PDB file of C-alpha atoms in Angstrom:
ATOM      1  CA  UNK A   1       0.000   0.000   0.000  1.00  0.00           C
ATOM      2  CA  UNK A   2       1.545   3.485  -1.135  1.00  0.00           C
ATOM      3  CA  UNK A   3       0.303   6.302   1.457  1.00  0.00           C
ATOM      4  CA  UNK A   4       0.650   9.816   0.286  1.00  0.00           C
ATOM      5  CA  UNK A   5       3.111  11.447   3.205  1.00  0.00           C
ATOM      6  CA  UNK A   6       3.014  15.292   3.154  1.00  0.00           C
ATOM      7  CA  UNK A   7       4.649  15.379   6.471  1.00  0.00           C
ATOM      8  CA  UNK A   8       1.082  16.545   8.174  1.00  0.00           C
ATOM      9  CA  UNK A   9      -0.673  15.691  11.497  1.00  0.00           C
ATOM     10  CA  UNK A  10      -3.022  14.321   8.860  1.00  0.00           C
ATOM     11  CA  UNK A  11      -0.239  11.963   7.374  1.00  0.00           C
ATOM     12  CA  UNK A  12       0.825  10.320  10.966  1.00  0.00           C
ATOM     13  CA  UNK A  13      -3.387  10.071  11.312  1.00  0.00           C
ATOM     14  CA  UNK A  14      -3.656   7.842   8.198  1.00  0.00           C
ATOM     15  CA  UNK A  15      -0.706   6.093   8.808  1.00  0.00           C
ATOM     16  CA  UNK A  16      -1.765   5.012  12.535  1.00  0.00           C
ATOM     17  CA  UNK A  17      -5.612   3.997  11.095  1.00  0.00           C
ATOM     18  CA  UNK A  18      -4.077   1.759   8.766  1.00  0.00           C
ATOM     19  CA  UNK A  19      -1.614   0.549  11.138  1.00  0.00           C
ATOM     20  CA  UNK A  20      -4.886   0.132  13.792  1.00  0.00           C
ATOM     21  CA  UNK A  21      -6.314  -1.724  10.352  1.00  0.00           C
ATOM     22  CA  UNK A  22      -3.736  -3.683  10.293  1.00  0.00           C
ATOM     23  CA  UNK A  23      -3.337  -5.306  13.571  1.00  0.00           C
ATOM     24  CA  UNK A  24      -7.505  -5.987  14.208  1.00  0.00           C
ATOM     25  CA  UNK A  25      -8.165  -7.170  10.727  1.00  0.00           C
ATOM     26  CA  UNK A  26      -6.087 -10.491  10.016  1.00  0.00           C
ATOM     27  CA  UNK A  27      -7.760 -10.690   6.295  1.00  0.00           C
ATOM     28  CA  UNK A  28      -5.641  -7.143   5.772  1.00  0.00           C
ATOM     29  CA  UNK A  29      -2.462  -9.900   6.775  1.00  0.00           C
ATOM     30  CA  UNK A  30       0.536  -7.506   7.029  1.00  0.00           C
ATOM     31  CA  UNK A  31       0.908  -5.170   4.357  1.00  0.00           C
ATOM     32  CA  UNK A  32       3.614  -3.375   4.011  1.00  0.00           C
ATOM     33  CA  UNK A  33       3.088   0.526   3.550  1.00  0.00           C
ATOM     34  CA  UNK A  34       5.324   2.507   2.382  1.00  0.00           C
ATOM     35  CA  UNK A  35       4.692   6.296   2.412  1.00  0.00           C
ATOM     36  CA  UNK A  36       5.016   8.631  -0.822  1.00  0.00           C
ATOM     37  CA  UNK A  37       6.046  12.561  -0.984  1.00  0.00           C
ATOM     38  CA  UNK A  38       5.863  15.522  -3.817  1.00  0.00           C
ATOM     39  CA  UNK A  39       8.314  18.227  -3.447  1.00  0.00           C
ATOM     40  CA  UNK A  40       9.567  21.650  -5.808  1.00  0.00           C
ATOM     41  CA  UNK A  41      12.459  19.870  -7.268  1.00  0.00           C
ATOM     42  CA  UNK A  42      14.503  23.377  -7.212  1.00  0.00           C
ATOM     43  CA  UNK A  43      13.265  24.609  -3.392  1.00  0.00           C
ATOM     44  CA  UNK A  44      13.395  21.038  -2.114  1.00  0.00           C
ATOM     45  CA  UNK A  45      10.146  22.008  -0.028  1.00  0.00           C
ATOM     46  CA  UNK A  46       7.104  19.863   0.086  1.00  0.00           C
ATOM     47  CA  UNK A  47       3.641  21.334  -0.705  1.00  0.00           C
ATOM     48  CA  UNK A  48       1.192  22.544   1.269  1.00  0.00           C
ATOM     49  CA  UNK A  49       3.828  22.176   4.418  1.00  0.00           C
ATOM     50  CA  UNK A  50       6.219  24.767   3.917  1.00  0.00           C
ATOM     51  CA  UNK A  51       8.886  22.169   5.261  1.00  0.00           C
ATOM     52  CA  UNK A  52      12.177  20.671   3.545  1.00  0.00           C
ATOM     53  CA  UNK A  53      11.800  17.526   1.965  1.00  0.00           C
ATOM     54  CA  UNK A  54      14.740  16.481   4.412  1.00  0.00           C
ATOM     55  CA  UNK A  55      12.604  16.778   7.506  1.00  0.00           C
ATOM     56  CA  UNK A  56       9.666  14.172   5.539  1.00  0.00           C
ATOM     57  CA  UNK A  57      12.870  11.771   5.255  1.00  0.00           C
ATOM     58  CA  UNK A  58      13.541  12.139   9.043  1.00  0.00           C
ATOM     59  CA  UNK A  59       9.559  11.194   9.734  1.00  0.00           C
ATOM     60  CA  UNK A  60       9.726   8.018   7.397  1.00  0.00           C
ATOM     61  CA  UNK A  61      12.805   6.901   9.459  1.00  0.00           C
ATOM     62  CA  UNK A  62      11.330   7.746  12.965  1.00  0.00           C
ATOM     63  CA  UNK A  63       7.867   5.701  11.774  1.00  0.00           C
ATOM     64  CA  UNK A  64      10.188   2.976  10.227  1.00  0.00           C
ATOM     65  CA  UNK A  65       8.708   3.375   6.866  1.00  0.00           C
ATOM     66  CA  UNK A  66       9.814   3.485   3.294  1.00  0.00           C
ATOM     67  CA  UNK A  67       9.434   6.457   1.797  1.00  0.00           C
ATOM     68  CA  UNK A  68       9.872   7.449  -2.263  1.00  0.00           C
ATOM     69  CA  UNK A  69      10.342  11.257  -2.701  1.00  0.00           C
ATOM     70  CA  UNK A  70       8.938  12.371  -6.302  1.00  0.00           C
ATOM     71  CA  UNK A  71      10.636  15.350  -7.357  1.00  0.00           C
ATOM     72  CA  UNK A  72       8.135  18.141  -9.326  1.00  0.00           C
ATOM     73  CA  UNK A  73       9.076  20.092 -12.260  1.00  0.00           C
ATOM     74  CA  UNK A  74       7.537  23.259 -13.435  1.00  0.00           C
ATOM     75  CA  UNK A  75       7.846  21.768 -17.064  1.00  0.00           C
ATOM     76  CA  UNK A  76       6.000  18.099 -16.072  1.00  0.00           C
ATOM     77  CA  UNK A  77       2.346  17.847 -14.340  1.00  0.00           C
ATOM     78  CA  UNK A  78       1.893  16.521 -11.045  1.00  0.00           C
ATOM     79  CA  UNK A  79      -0.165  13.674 -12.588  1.00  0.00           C
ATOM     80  CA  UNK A  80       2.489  12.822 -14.721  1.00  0.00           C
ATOM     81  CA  UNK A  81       5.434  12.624 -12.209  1.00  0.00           C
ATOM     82  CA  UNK A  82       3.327  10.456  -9.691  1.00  0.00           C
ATOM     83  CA  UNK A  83       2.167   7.944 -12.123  1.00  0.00           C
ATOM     84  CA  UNK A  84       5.967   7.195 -13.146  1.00  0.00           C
TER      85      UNK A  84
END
């Protein structure tokens, strides 16, 4: 499962329901999920956060997740870039 990580309170919400999920639902068995960021290629800053892209790696390590960063481009749409 591929959660999108913006580095939020919401984020760490999401991430600890499906964890919750996880553990009371054996049928959901124990899927891995690994957590997904968009950030300005050029600033290094991720959206709607205001925060280095840096501090999102810190937050995957502390929560023991994977985490892919996809860098945006001014000359590529967001769709594009996140379906590669």
């Amino acid at each position: 499962d591929v959660l999108f990580w913006s580095g939020g309170k919401d984020s760490l919400l999401a991430l600890r329901e499906l964890t919750r999920q996880q553990s009371s639902d054996s049928s959901l068995g124990s899927r891995r999920v690994v957590l997904m960021t968009t950030f300005e290629a050029n600033s290094r800053q991720v959206a709607h956060q205001e925060v280095n892209v840096q501090q999102v790696v810190r937050q995957a390590e502390a929560v023991q997740r994977a985490l892919v960063g996809v860098p945006l481009h001014s000359n590529s749409s967001y769709k594009e870039r996140v379906s590669d």
